[in-house]
Coordinates of C-alpha atoms in Angstrom, one line a residue:
Chain F
M1413 CA -26.2 0.0 -20.3
D1414 CA -22.4 0.5 -20.4
I1415 CA -22.5 -0.3 -24.1
L1416 CA -25.2 2.3 -24.7
I1417 CA -23.2 4.9 -22.9
L1418 CA -20.1 4.0 -24.9
I1419 CA -22.1 4.4 -28.2
I1420 CA -23.7 7.7 -27.3
S1421 CA -20.5 9.1 -25.8
A1422 CA -18.5 8.2 -29.0
I1423 CA -21.0 9.5 -31.5
L1424 CA -22.4 12.6 -29.8
V1425 CA -20.7 13.7 -26.6
K1426 CA -17.1 13.0 -27.4
N1427 CA -17.5 13.1 -31.2
I1428 CA -14.0 12.4 -32.6
V1429 CA -13.9 15.5 -34.8
L1430 CA -15.8 18.0 -32.8
A1431 CA -14.6 17.1 -29.3
E1432 CA -11.5 14.9 -29.6
Y1433 CA -10.0 16.9 -32.5
L1434 CA -9.2 14.0 -34.7
G1435 CA -9.5 13.9 -38.5
N1436 CA -9.8 17.6 -39.0
C1437 CA -8.0 17.8 -42.4
P1438 CA -10.4 15.6 -44.3
F1439 CA -13.3 17.1 -42.2
L1440 CA -12.6 20.5 -43.7
G1441 CA -11.1 19.3 -47.0
T1442 CA -14.0 17.1 -48.1
S1443 CA -17.0 18.9 -46.7
K1444 CA -17.5 21.4 -49.6
K1445 CA -19.9 19.2 -51.5
M1446 CA -22.4 16.7 -50.2
D1447 CA -21.4 13.9 -52.6
T1448 CA -17.7 14.0 -51.5
A1449 CA -18.7 14.1 -47.9
I1450 CA -20.8 11.0 -48.1
G1451 CA -18.1 9.2 -50.1
M1452 CA -15.4 10.1 -47.6
G1453 CA -17.7 9.3 -44.6
M1454 CA -18.4 5.8 -45.9
A1455 CA -14.7 5.1 -46.8
V1456 CA -13.7 6.2 -43.3
I1457 CA -16.3 4.0 -41.6
F1458 CA -15.0 1.0 -43.6
V1459 CA -11.3 1.5 -43.1
L1460 CA -11.5 2.7 -39.5
I1461 CA -13.3 -0.4 -38.3
L1462 CA -11.0 -2.8 -40.2
A1463 CA -7.9 -0.9 -39.1
S1464 CA -9.0 -0.9 -35.4
I1465 CA -9.6 -4.7 -35.5
I1466 CA -6.2 -5.5 -37.0
T1467 CA -4.2 -3.0 -34.9
W1468 CA -5.9 -4.3 -31.7
V1469 CA -5.0 -7.9 -32.6
V1470 CA -1.4 -6.9 -33.5
Q1471 CA -1.0 -5.1 -30.2
I1472 CA -2.4 -7.9 -28.0
Y1473 CA -1.0 -10.9 -29.8
A1474 CA 2.3 -9.5 -31.2
L1475 CA 3.6 -6.3 -29.6
V1476 CA 2.7 -7.1 -25.9
P1477 CA 4.1 -10.7 -25.9
L1478 CA 7.2 -9.6 -27.7
D1479 CA 7.8 -6.6 -25.5
L1480 CA 7.8 -4.3 -28.5
V1481 CA 5.1 -1.9 -27.3
Y1482 CA 7.4 1.1 -27.9
L1483 CA 7.2 0.4 -31.6
Q1484 CA 3.4 0.8 -31.6
T1485 CA 3.3 4.0 -33.6
I1486 CA 5.5 2.8 -36.4
V1487 CA 3.8 -0.7 -36.6
F1488 CA 0.3 0.8 -36.6
I1489 CA 1.0 3.3 -39.3
L1490 CA 2.5 0.6 -41.5
V1491 CA -0.4 -1.7 -40.9
I1492 CA -2.9 1.1 -41.8
A1493 CA -0.9 2.1 -44.9
T1494 CA -0.8 -1.5 -46.1
L1495 CA -4.4 -2.1 -45.3
V1496 CA -5.5 0.9 -47.3
Q1497 CA -3.5 -0.4 -50.3
L1498 CA -5.0 -3.8 -50.0
V1499 CA -8.6 -2.5 -49.7
E1500 CA -8.0 -0.4 -52.8
L1501 CA -6.8 -3.4 -54.8
F1502 CA -9.5 -5.6 -53.5
L1503 CA -12.3 -3.2 -54.3
K1504 CA -10.9 -2.5 -57.7
K1505 CA -10.9 -6.2 -58.6
T1506 CA -14.2 -7.3 -56.9
V1507 CA -16.6 -4.4 -56.5
P1508 CA -15.8 -1.9 -59.3
P1509 CA -18.8 0.3 -58.6
L1510 CA -17.9 0.8 -55.0
Y1511 CA -14.3 1.4 -56.0
Q1512 CA -15.4 4.2 -58.3
S1513 CA -17.3 6.0 -55.6
L1514 CA -14.8 5.4 -52.7
G1515 CA -11.5 4.9 -54.6
I1516 CA -10.3 8.5 -54.7
F1517 CA -10.7 8.9 -51.0
L1518 CA -8.8 5.8 -50.0
P1519 CA -5.2 7.2 -50.3
L1520 CA -6.3 10.2 -48.2
I1521 CA -7.3 7.9 -45.4
T1522 CA -3.7 6.8 -44.6
T1523 CA -2.9 10.2 -43.3
N1524 CA -6.3 10.7 -41.7
C1525 CA -5.4 10.9 -38.0
A1526 CA -8.9 9.7 -37.0
V1527 CA -7.9 6.2 -38.1
L1528 CA -4.5 6.0 -36.3
G1529 CA -6.0 8.0 -33.4
V1530 CA -8.9 5.6 -32.7
A1531 CA -6.5 2.6 -33.1
I1532 CA -4.2 4.1 -30.4
L1533 CA -7.2 5.2 -28.2
N1534 CA -8.5 1.7 -28.2
I1535 CA -5.2 0.5 -26.7
R1536 CA -4.7 3.4 -24.3
R1537 CA -8.2 3.1 -22.9
G1538 CA -7.7 -0.7 -22.4
H1539 CA -10.8 -1.7 -24.4
S1540 CA -11.8 -5.3 -24.7
F1541 CA -12.4 -6.8 -28.1
I1542 CA -16.2 -6.0 -28.0
E1543 CA -15.6 -2.5 -26.6
M1544 CA -13.0 -1.9 -29.3
L1545 CA -15.5 -2.9 -32.0
I1546 CA -18.3 -0.7 -30.6
F1547 CA -16.0 2.3 -29.9
S1548 CA -14.5 2.1 -33.4
A1549 CA -17.8 1.8 -35.2
S1550 CA -19.4 4.6 -33.1
S1551 CA -16.4 6.9 -33.6
A1552 CA -16.5 6.3 -37.4
I1553 CA -20.2 6.9 -37.5
G1554 CA -19.7 10.1 -35.5
F1555 CA -17.1 11.2 -38.0
A1556 CA -19.4 10.6 -40.9
I1557 CA -22.3 12.4 -39.2
A1558 CA -20.2 15.5 -38.4
L1559 CA -18.8 15.5 -42.0
I1560 CA -22.2 15.2 -43.7
L1561 CA -23.8 17.8 -41.4
L1562 CA -21.0 20.3 -42.1
A1563 CA -21.3 19.6 -45.9
G1564 CA -25.0 20.4 -45.7
L1565 CA -24.2 23.7 -44.0
R1566 CA -21.3 24.6 -46.4
E1567 CA -23.4 23.9 -49.5
R1568 CA -25.5 26.9 -48.4
F1569 CA -22.5 29.2 -48.3
E1570 CA -22.5 29.2 -52.1
I1571 CA -25.6 31.4 -52.1
S1572 CA -24.8 33.5 -49.0
D1573 CA -22.8 36.7 -48.8
I1574 CA -19.7 35.9 -46.8
P1575 CA -17.0 38.6 -46.2
R1576 CA -14.1 37.9 -48.7
P1577 CA -11.3 37.2 -46.2
L1578 CA -13.4 34.6 -44.4
Q1579 CA -14.3 32.6 -47.5
G1580 CA -13.1 29.0 -47.8
T1581 CA -11.5 27.2 -44.8
A1582 CA -11.9 30.2 -42.4
I1583 CA -15.7 30.2 -42.4
G1584 CA -15.6 26.4 -42.5
L1585 CA -13.7 26.4 -39.2
V1586 CA -16.0 29.0 -37.6
T1587 CA -19.0 26.8 -38.7
A1588 CA -17.4 23.7 -37.2
G1589 CA -16.9 25.7 -34.0
L1590 CA -20.6 26.5 -33.8
M1591 CA -21.4 22.8 -34.5
A1592 CA -19.0 21.8 -31.7
L1593 CA -20.8 24.2 -29.4
A1594 CA -24.1 22.5 -30.3
F1595 CA -22.6 19.0 -29.7
F1596 CA -21.4 20.3 -26.3
G1597 CA -25.1 20.2 -25.3
F1598 CA -25.1 16.4 -25.5
Q1599 CA -22.9 16.4 -22.4
G1600 CA -26.2 16.6 -20.5
V1601 CA -27.5 13.4 -22.1
D1602 CA -24.3 11.6 -21.1
N1603 CA -24.6 12.7 -17.5
A1604 CA -28.2 11.7 -17.4
L1605 CA -27.4 8.3 -18.7
K1606 CA -24.6 7.7 -16.2
A1607 CA -26.9 8.7 -13.4
L1608 CA -29.4 6.0 -14.3
Chain B
M1235 CA 22.7 31.7 -50.7
A1236 CA 19.8 33.8 -51.5
T1237 CA 17.7 30.8 -52.4
L1238 CA 18.7 29.1 -49.2
A1239 CA 17.4 32.0 -47.2
K1240 CA 14.2 32.0 -49.2
D1241 CA 13.7 28.3 -48.5
F1242 CA 14.0 29.0 -44.8
T1243 CA 12.0 32.1 -44.5
K1244 CA 9.0 31.1 -46.7
G1245 CA 7.8 28.8 -43.8
L1246 CA 7.9 31.8 -41.4
W1247 CA 5.4 34.0 -43.2
K1248 CA 4.6 33.4 -46.9
E1249 CA 3.6 29.8 -46.5
I1250 CA 3.4 29.6 -42.7
P1251 CA 1.6 26.4 -41.6
P1252 CA -1.1 26.0 -40.6
F1253 CA -2.4 29.6 -41.2
R1254 CA -1.4 29.9 -44.9
L1255 CA -0.6 26.3 -45.7
V1256 CA -3.8 24.8 -44.2
L1257 CA -2.4 21.4 -43.1
G1258 CA -1.9 19.7 -39.8
L1259 CA -5.1 21.0 -38.2
C1260 CA -5.6 18.3 -35.6
P1261 CA -2.6 19.0 -33.4
T1262 CA -3.2 22.7 -34.0
L1263 CA -6.7 22.6 -32.6
A1264 CA -6.1 19.9 -30.0
V1265 CA -3.0 21.0 -28.1
T1266 CA -3.2 24.7 -28.1
K1267 CA -5.1 25.0 -24.8
S1268 CA -2.0 26.7 -23.4
A1269 CA 1.1 28.4 -24.9
M1270 CA 3.4 25.9 -23.4
N1271 CA 1.6 23.0 -25.0
G1272 CA 1.7 24.7 -28.3
L1273 CA 5.4 25.4 -28.0
G1274 CA 6.1 21.7 -27.0
M1275 CA 4.1 20.3 -29.8
G1276 CA 5.8 22.7 -32.3
A1277 CA 9.3 21.7 -31.1
A1278 CA 8.5 18.0 -31.4
A1279 CA 7.1 18.5 -34.9
T1280 CA 10.1 20.7 -35.9
F1281 CA 12.5 18.0 -34.9
V1282 CA 10.7 15.3 -36.9
L1283 CA 10.3 17.6 -39.9
L1284 CA 13.9 18.7 -39.9
M1285 CA 15.4 15.2 -39.5
S1286 CA 13.0 13.5 -42.0
N1287 CA 13.7 16.2 -44.6
I1288 CA 17.4 15.7 -44.2
I1289 CA 17.3 11.9 -44.4
I1290 CA 14.8 11.9 -47.3
A1291 CA 16.7 14.4 -49.3
S1292 CA 20.0 12.5 -48.9
L1293 CA 18.3 9.3 -50.0
R1294 CA 16.3 10.9 -52.8
N1295 CA 18.3 9.3 -55.6
V1296 CA 18.3 5.9 -53.9
I1297 CA 14.7 5.3 -53.0
P1298 CA 12.7 3.8 -56.0
K1299 CA 9.7 5.9 -57.0
K1300 CA 7.2 3.1 -56.4
V1301 CA 8.0 2.6 -52.8
R1302 CA 8.8 6.2 -51.9
L1303 CA 5.7 6.8 -49.8
A1304 CA 6.3 3.6 -47.8
S1305 CA 9.9 4.6 -47.2
Y1306 CA 8.9 8.2 -46.2
I1307 CA 6.4 6.8 -43.7
V1308 CA 9.0 4.5 -42.2
I1309 CA 11.5 7.3 -41.8
I1310 CA 9.1 9.8 -40.4
A1311 CA 7.6 7.2 -38.0
T1312 CA 11.1 6.3 -36.7
F1313 CA 11.7 9.9 -35.7
V1314 CA 8.3 10.1 -34.1
V1315 CA 9.1 7.1 -32.0
I1316 CA 12.4 8.7 -31.0
V1317 CA 10.6 11.9 -30.0
E1318 CA 8.0 9.8 -28.0
N1319 CA 10.7 8.0 -26.1
V1320 CA 12.8 11.0 -25.3
M1321 CA 9.8 13.1 -24.3
Q1322 CA 8.5 10.4 -22.0
A1323 CA 11.9 10.1 -20.4
Y1324 CA 12.7 13.8 -19.9
T1325 CA 9.5 15.9 -20.1
Y1326 CA 6.9 13.5 -18.7
G1327 CA 4.3 16.1 -17.8
L1328 CA 4.3 17.6 -21.3
Y1329 CA 4.2 14.1 -22.8
E1330 CA 1.1 13.3 -20.8
R1331 CA -0.6 16.5 -21.7
L1332 CA 0.0 16.2 -25.4
G1333 CA -1.3 12.6 -25.2
I1334 CA -2.0 10.8 -28.5
F1335 CA -1.0 13.8 -30.5
I1336 CA 2.6 12.9 -30.2
P1337 CA 2.3 9.6 -32.0
L1338 CA -0.1 11.3 -34.4
I1339 CA 2.8 13.6 -35.6
V1340 CA 3.4 10.6 -38.0
V1341 CA 0.2 11.4 -39.9
N1342 CA 0.7 15.2 -39.8
C1343 CA 0.2 16.2 -43.4
I1344 CA 2.8 19.0 -43.2
I1345 CA 5.6 16.5 -42.7
L1346 CA 4.6 14.0 -45.4
G1347 CA 3.7 17.0 -47.6
R1348 CA 7.2 18.6 -47.3
A1349 CA 8.9 15.2 -47.9
E1350 CA 6.9 14.7 -51.1
A1351 CA 6.8 18.3 -52.3
F1352 CA 10.3 19.5 -51.3
A1353 CA 12.8 17.0 -49.8
S1354 CA 12.3 14.4 -52.6
K1355 CA 13.4 17.0 -55.2
N1356 CA 16.0 19.2 -53.5
A1357 CA 19.5 19.0 -52.1
V1358 CA 20.1 18.2 -48.4
I1359 CA 21.0 21.7 -47.3
H1360 CA 18.0 23.2 -49.0
S1361 CA 15.7 20.6 -47.5
A1362 CA 17.1 21.2 -44.1
A1363 CA 16.4 24.9 -44.5
D1364 CA 12.9 24.2 -45.7
G1365 CA 12.2 21.8 -42.8
L1366 CA 13.6 24.1 -40.2
G1367 CA 11.6 27.1 -41.6
M1368 CA 8.3 25.2 -41.8
G1369 CA 8.9 23.7 -38.4
L1370 CA 9.6 27.1 -36.8
G1371 CA 6.6 28.6 -38.6
F1372 CA 4.4 25.8 -37.2
T1373 CA 5.9 26.3 -33.7
I1374 CA 5.2 30.1 -33.8
S1375 CA 1.6 29.5 -35.0
L1376 CA 0.9 27.0 -32.3
T1377 CA 2.5 29.2 -29.6
V1378 CA 0.5 32.2 -30.7
L1379 CA -2.8 30.3 -30.9
G1380 CA -2.0 28.7 -27.6
A1381 CA -1.2 32.0 -25.9
L1382 CA -4.4 33.6 -27.3
R1383 CA -6.6 30.8 -26.0
E1384 CA -4.8 30.6 -22.7
I1385 CA -5.1 34.4 -22.1
L1386 CA -8.8 34.5 -23.0
G1387 CA -9.7 31.1 -21.6
T1388 CA -7.9 31.2 -18.2
G1389 CA -6.4 34.7 -17.9
S1390 CA -2.8 33.6 -17.8
L1391 CA 0.1 33.1 -20.1
F1392 CA 2.6 30.3 -19.7
G1393 CA 0.8 29.7 -16.4
I1394 CA 1.4 33.2 -15.1
P1395 CA -1.7 35.4 -14.5
V1396 CA -1.6 38.4 -16.9
M1397 CA -5.1 39.9 -16.9
W1398 CA -6.6 42.3 -14.4
S1399 CA -8.0 40.7 -11.2
S1400 CA -11.7 41.2 -12.1
F1401 CA -11.2 39.5 -15.5
E1402 CA -13.8 36.8 -16.1
P1403 CA -12.2 34.1 -18.3
F1404 CA -14.1 32.8 -21.3
T1405 CA -13.8 29.1 -20.4
F1406 CA -15.3 28.4 -23.8
M1407 CA -11.9 29.4 -25.4
V1408 CA -10.1 26.4 -24.0
E1409 CA -12.8 23.9 -25.1
A1410 CA -13.2 22.5 -28.6
P1411 CA -15.6 25.2 -30.0
G1412 CA -13.2 27.9 -29.0
A1413 CA -10.4 26.2 -30.8
F1414 CA -12.3 26.0 -34.1
I1415 CA -13.6 29.6 -34.0
C1416 CA -10.3 31.1 -32.9
L1417 CA -8.4 29.3 -35.7
G1418 CA -11.1 30.3 -38.2
L1419 CA -10.8 34.0 -37.3
I1420 CA -7.0 33.9 -37.4
L1421 CA -7.2 32.4 -40.9
G1422 CA -9.5 35.3 -41.8
I1423 CA -7.1 37.9 -40.4
M1424 CA -4.2 36.3 -42.3
N1425 CA -6.2 36.6 -45.5
V1426 CA -6.8 40.3 -44.8
L1427 CA -3.1 40.8 -44.1
G1428 CA -2.1 38.9 -47.2
D1429 CA -4.2 41.0 -49.6
Chain W
M838 CA 12.7 -7.9 -62.1
K839 CA 15.7 -5.7 -61.3
D840 CA 13.3 -3.0 -60.2
I841 CA 11.5 -5.2 -57.7
F842 CA 14.9 -6.4 -56.4
K843 CA 16.1 -2.9 -55.9
M844 CA 12.8 -1.9 -54.2
L845 CA 13.1 -4.8 -51.8
V846 CA 16.7 -4.1 -50.9
V847 CA 16.1 -0.4 -50.3
L848 CA 13.0 -0.9 -48.2
T849 CA 14.7 -3.7 -46.2
L850 CA 17.7 -1.6 -45.6
I851 CA 15.7 1.4 -44.5
C852 CA 13.6 -0.7 -42.1
A853 CA 16.7 -2.4 -40.7
V854 CA 18.5 0.9 -40.0
C855 CA 15.4 2.4 -38.5
G856 CA 14.9 -0.7 -36.3
L857 CA 18.5 -0.5 -35.0
L858 CA 18.2 3.2 -34.3
L859 CA 15.0 2.7 -32.4
A860 CA 16.4 -0.2 -30.4
F861 CA 19.3 2.0 -29.5
V862 CA 17.1 4.9 -28.4
R863 CA 15.0 2.5 -26.4
E864 CA 18.0 1.1 -24.6
Q865 CA 19.1 4.7 -23.7
T866 CA 15.7 5.9 -22.4
K867 CA 14.2 2.7 -20.9
D868 CA 15.3 3.1 -17.3
K869 CA 14.5 6.8 -17.3
I870 CA 11.0 6.2 -18.6
E871 CA 10.4 3.5 -16.0
E872 CA 11.4 5.9 -13.3
Q873 CA 9.2 8.7 -14.7
V874 CA 6.2 6.5 -14.9
L875 CA 6.7 5.3 -11.3
L876 CA 7.3 8.9 -10.2
N877 CA 4.2 10.3 -11.9
V878 CA 1.7 7.4 -11.6
K879 CA 2.7 5.6 -8.4
G880 CA 4.8 8.4 -6.8
P881 CA 1.9 10.4 -5.2
A882 CA 0.3 7.3 -3.6
V883 CA 3.7 5.9 -2.4
S884 CA 4.8 9.1 -0.7
K885 CA 1.3 9.3 0.9
V886 CA 1.5 5.8 2.5
L887 CA 5.2 6.2 3.4
Q888 CA 4.8 9.7 4.8
G889 CA 7.6 10.8 7.1
S890 CA 10.3 8.9 5.2
E891 CA 13.5 10.9 4.5
N892 CA 14.9 9.0 1.5
D893 CA 14.1 9.2 -2.2
L894 CA 11.3 6.6 -2.3
I895 CA 11.4 6.0 -6.1
K896 CA 15.2 5.7 -6.3
D897 CA 15.4 3.3 -3.4
R898 CA 12.9 0.9 -4.9
R899 CA 13.7 -2.8 -5.0
T900 CA 12.4 -5.5 -7.4
I901 CA 11.9 -8.9 -5.9
K902 CA 10.3 -12.1 -7.1
I903 CA 7.1 -13.4 -5.4
D904 CA 5.7 -16.7 -6.8
G905 CA 7.8 -16.2 -10.0
K906 CA 6.3 -12.7 -10.6
E907 CA 8.3 -9.5 -10.3
M908 CA 7.2 -7.0 -7.8
V909 CA 8.4 -3.5 -7.2
V910 CA 8.7 -2.7 -3.5
F911 CA 9.2 0.9 -2.2
I912 CA 11.1 1.2 1.1
G913 CA 10.8 4.1 3.4
K914 CA 13.8 5.1 5.6
K915 CA 14.1 7.3 8.7
E916 CA 17.7 8.2 9.7
N917 CA 18.9 5.6 7.2
T918 CA 17.1 2.7 8.7
P919 CA 14.1 1.2 6.9
W920 CA 10.9 1.7 8.9
A921 CA 8.2 0.7 6.4
F922 CA 7.7 -0.7 2.9
A923 CA 4.9 -0.5 0.3
F924 CA 3.9 -2.3 -2.9
E925 CA 1.0 -2.3 -5.4
T926 CA -1.7 -4.9 -5.7
S927 CA -4.9 -4.7 -7.7
A928 CA -8.5 -6.0 -7.7
G929 CA -11.6 -5.6 -9.8
G930 CA -13.8 -2.6 -8.9
F931 CA -17.0 -1.4 -10.7
G932 CA -15.3 -0.1 -13.9
G933 CA -12.1 -2.2 -14.0
D934 CA -9.1 -3.0 -11.9
I935 CA -8.2 -0.6 -9.1
G936 CA -4.5 -0.3 -8.3
V937 CA -3.8 0.1 -4.6
I938 CA -0.5 0.8 -2.9
T939 CA -0.5 -0.6 0.6
G940 CA 2.1 0.4 3.1
F941 CA 3.3 -1.9 6.0
S942 CA 5.2 -0.8 9.1
L943 CA 8.4 -2.8 9.9
E944 CA 8.2 -1.8 13.6
K945 CA 4.6 -2.7 14.4
N946 CA 2.3 -5.2 12.8
E947 CA 0.3 -2.5 11.2
L948 CA -0.6 -0.9 7.9
T949 CA 0.8 2.6 7.5
G950 CA -1.9 3.5 5.0
I951 CA -3.2 2.9 1.5
G952 CA -3.2 5.0 -1.7
I953 CA -4.9 4.5 -5.0
T954 CA -2.8 4.6 -8.2
T955 CA -5.1 3.8 -11.1
H956 CA -8.8 3.2 -11.4
K957 CA -11.7 3.5 -13.8
E958 CA -14.5 4.0 -11.3
T959 CA -17.5 6.3 -12.0
P960 CA -16.6 9.9 -11.4
G961 CA -18.2 11.3 -8.2
L962 CA -19.2 7.8 -6.9
G963 CA -16.7 5.0 -7.1
S964 CA -13.9 7.5 -7.8
R965 CA -14.3 8.7 -4.2
V966 CA -12.1 5.7 -3.1
T967 CA -9.2 8.1 -3.8
E968 CA -10.4 10.5 -1.1
D969 CA -8.7 10.6 2.2
S970 CA -11.9 10.1 4.1
F971 CA -12.0 6.6 2.7
S972 CA -8.3 5.7 2.8
M973 CA -8.0 6.9 6.4
G974 CA -10.0 3.9 7.4
F975 CA -7.0 1.7 6.7
K976 CA -4.4 3.8 8.4
D977 CA -2.6 2.2 11.4
K978 CA -4.9 -0.8 11.4
P979 CA -3.3 -4.0 12.7
L980 CA -2.6 -6.7 10.0
T981 CA -5.0 -9.0 11.7
S982 CA -8.0 -6.8 11.0
E983 CA -10.9 -7.9 8.8
F984 CA -10.2 -5.7 5.7
K985 CA -13.8 -6.0 4.5
V986 CA -16.6 -3.4 4.3
K987 CA -18.9 -3.4 7.3
A988 CA -21.8 -4.9 5.4
D989 CA -19.6 -8.0 4.9
G990 CA -18.6 -8.1 8.5
G991 CA -15.4 -6.1 8.3
V992 CA -14.0 -2.9 9.8
I993 CA -14.0 -0.6 6.8
D994 CA -16.7 2.1 6.2
A995 CA -17.9 1.6 2.6
I996 CA -18.5 4.7 0.5
S997 CA -22.3 5.1 0.2
G998 CA -23.5 4.2 -3.3
A999 CA -20.1 2.7 -4.2
T1000 CA -20.0 -0.6 -2.3
I1001 CA -18.5 -2.5 -5.2
S1002 CA -15.6 0.0 -5.6
S1003 CA -15.0 -0.1 -1.8
R1004 CA -15.0 -3.9 -1.9
G1005 CA -12.5 -3.8 -4.7
V1006 CA -10.1 -1.8 -2.6
C1007 CA -10.5 -4.1 0.4
T1008 CA -9.8 -7.1 -1.8
A1009 CA -6.6 -5.5 -3.1
V1010 CA -5.5 -4.7 0.5
R1011 CA -6.2 -8.3 1.6
N1012 CA -4.2 -9.6 -1.4
A1013 CA -1.3 -7.3 -0.2
V1014 CA -1.6 -8.5 3.4
A1015 CA -1.5 -12.1 2.2
V1016 CA 1.9 -11.7 0.6
S1017 CA 3.3 -9.1 3.0
K1018 CA 5.3 -11.6 5.0
E1019 CA 7.0 -13.0 1.9
V1020 CA 7.8 -9.5 0.7
K1021 CA 9.2 -8.5 4.1
N1022 CA 11.5 -11.5 4.0
G1023 CA 12.4 -10.7 0.4
I1024 CA 13.7 -7.2 1.1
K1025 CA 15.8 -8.1 4.1

């Protein structure tokens, strides 16, 4: 039951982009076309889960025993940057088709605050290994869902008559705001589940 | 001298982040529930931006091209950890309210963006002017957005009530949807002003 | 080859300088941060259980060793003489560990009260252990009392619908009572 609440909460109620404000730059930057949105979404799911596992292990088995918790930020970002490079090399060598579809998004992921953000949230909320896995996977899926939904909406903008000053990022943000409002409604689901 | 002034002032209006230079959206949306939070976040980011620009510009001829991004990240992260420690020690309340967005300054694209686009190619003094200008611009944007959301969302400014007594606050403004819509409309207004 | 060598040297140097700088900043801010965390996380609960003290509770804290573990003890003073002390213990509740500050009187064999520092209980149910109506049940109780919920044969009124959380707090208080003598000797 707790696991189910954690999943629903991370995907819908506390969606990392629409409620927790993480990963907004790629959210608005790669949502103009459906293909890019899907590619970015998949790349984030992949890297975010991997990065969360490694940073969690580093935190519990290296930083805490060595009393170096204050270095968390710098260690985590280096781990993520290195990981992204390794994933890029690995995909290039072993799965070229996947590399071709995800490759261009990988460098962008280092500076995607959703990845570092979820890694830090896992530690701050004191998640166990299982909770960390579920929270990271659900958050990443939540990111992909929000991104793909927004791309679907923004593709329609090409044929609609938007006032000139609002074109581009401005209308993207307003649309994201309306989506956030819609996701707000899921709060009821969360409360209902908790009351069970 | 004229170019130095230009390097400084472009961050305040012509390329003011995040309204003109649309980068660093996460902290912009997340912490601007109140003007004070916006100001605190802006000040923290300005410090990191200024210091990292100075250090990166002074090391620009020493750092090999291939490892430049790694070096920039280490330098930026160092200043972020310093800010984290200092804020925790001296402004604990603000540190708690800004939450994970303080460590996340490290992935703020404005800072890495300025390092790569400006500090790696320009002299120290110019990079400092650029960093300070961009940082101040970011601080102004965040404070304005925070003030707007705080006034409409709670009826106060910097915690002091400013609206008439029968004013009914739009609580929606201090929640996530309000953040997105408010920033979207400001971008629209900036586009009108720019034309 | 020369390139790789240069890259290595530069990166190592940058990391070393950054590391030194951070260690220095850490040294400078460490004590202040510890004090701030105590003040903001434990402070409210401590001043609640040691109500009436005239000293700066956070500044006058002592660190003693109990069973090889370090423990922070807060000492309340009236007219410059200690009248009570308090320290934190924890026990599992419904959502995770509940941190409880328990205060002990030095004059009488009584609790001065309890306060909750950290918890992850369900909002509106288990979280009600932080309310005064629950914690008042511990105030001025003799140390010999059964600190258990009434359903388990104790003297504490459990919060309805949150027995597990109430039990967690009771366990933490019993843990505190169990070591209170040692702590009392430790701060003399």
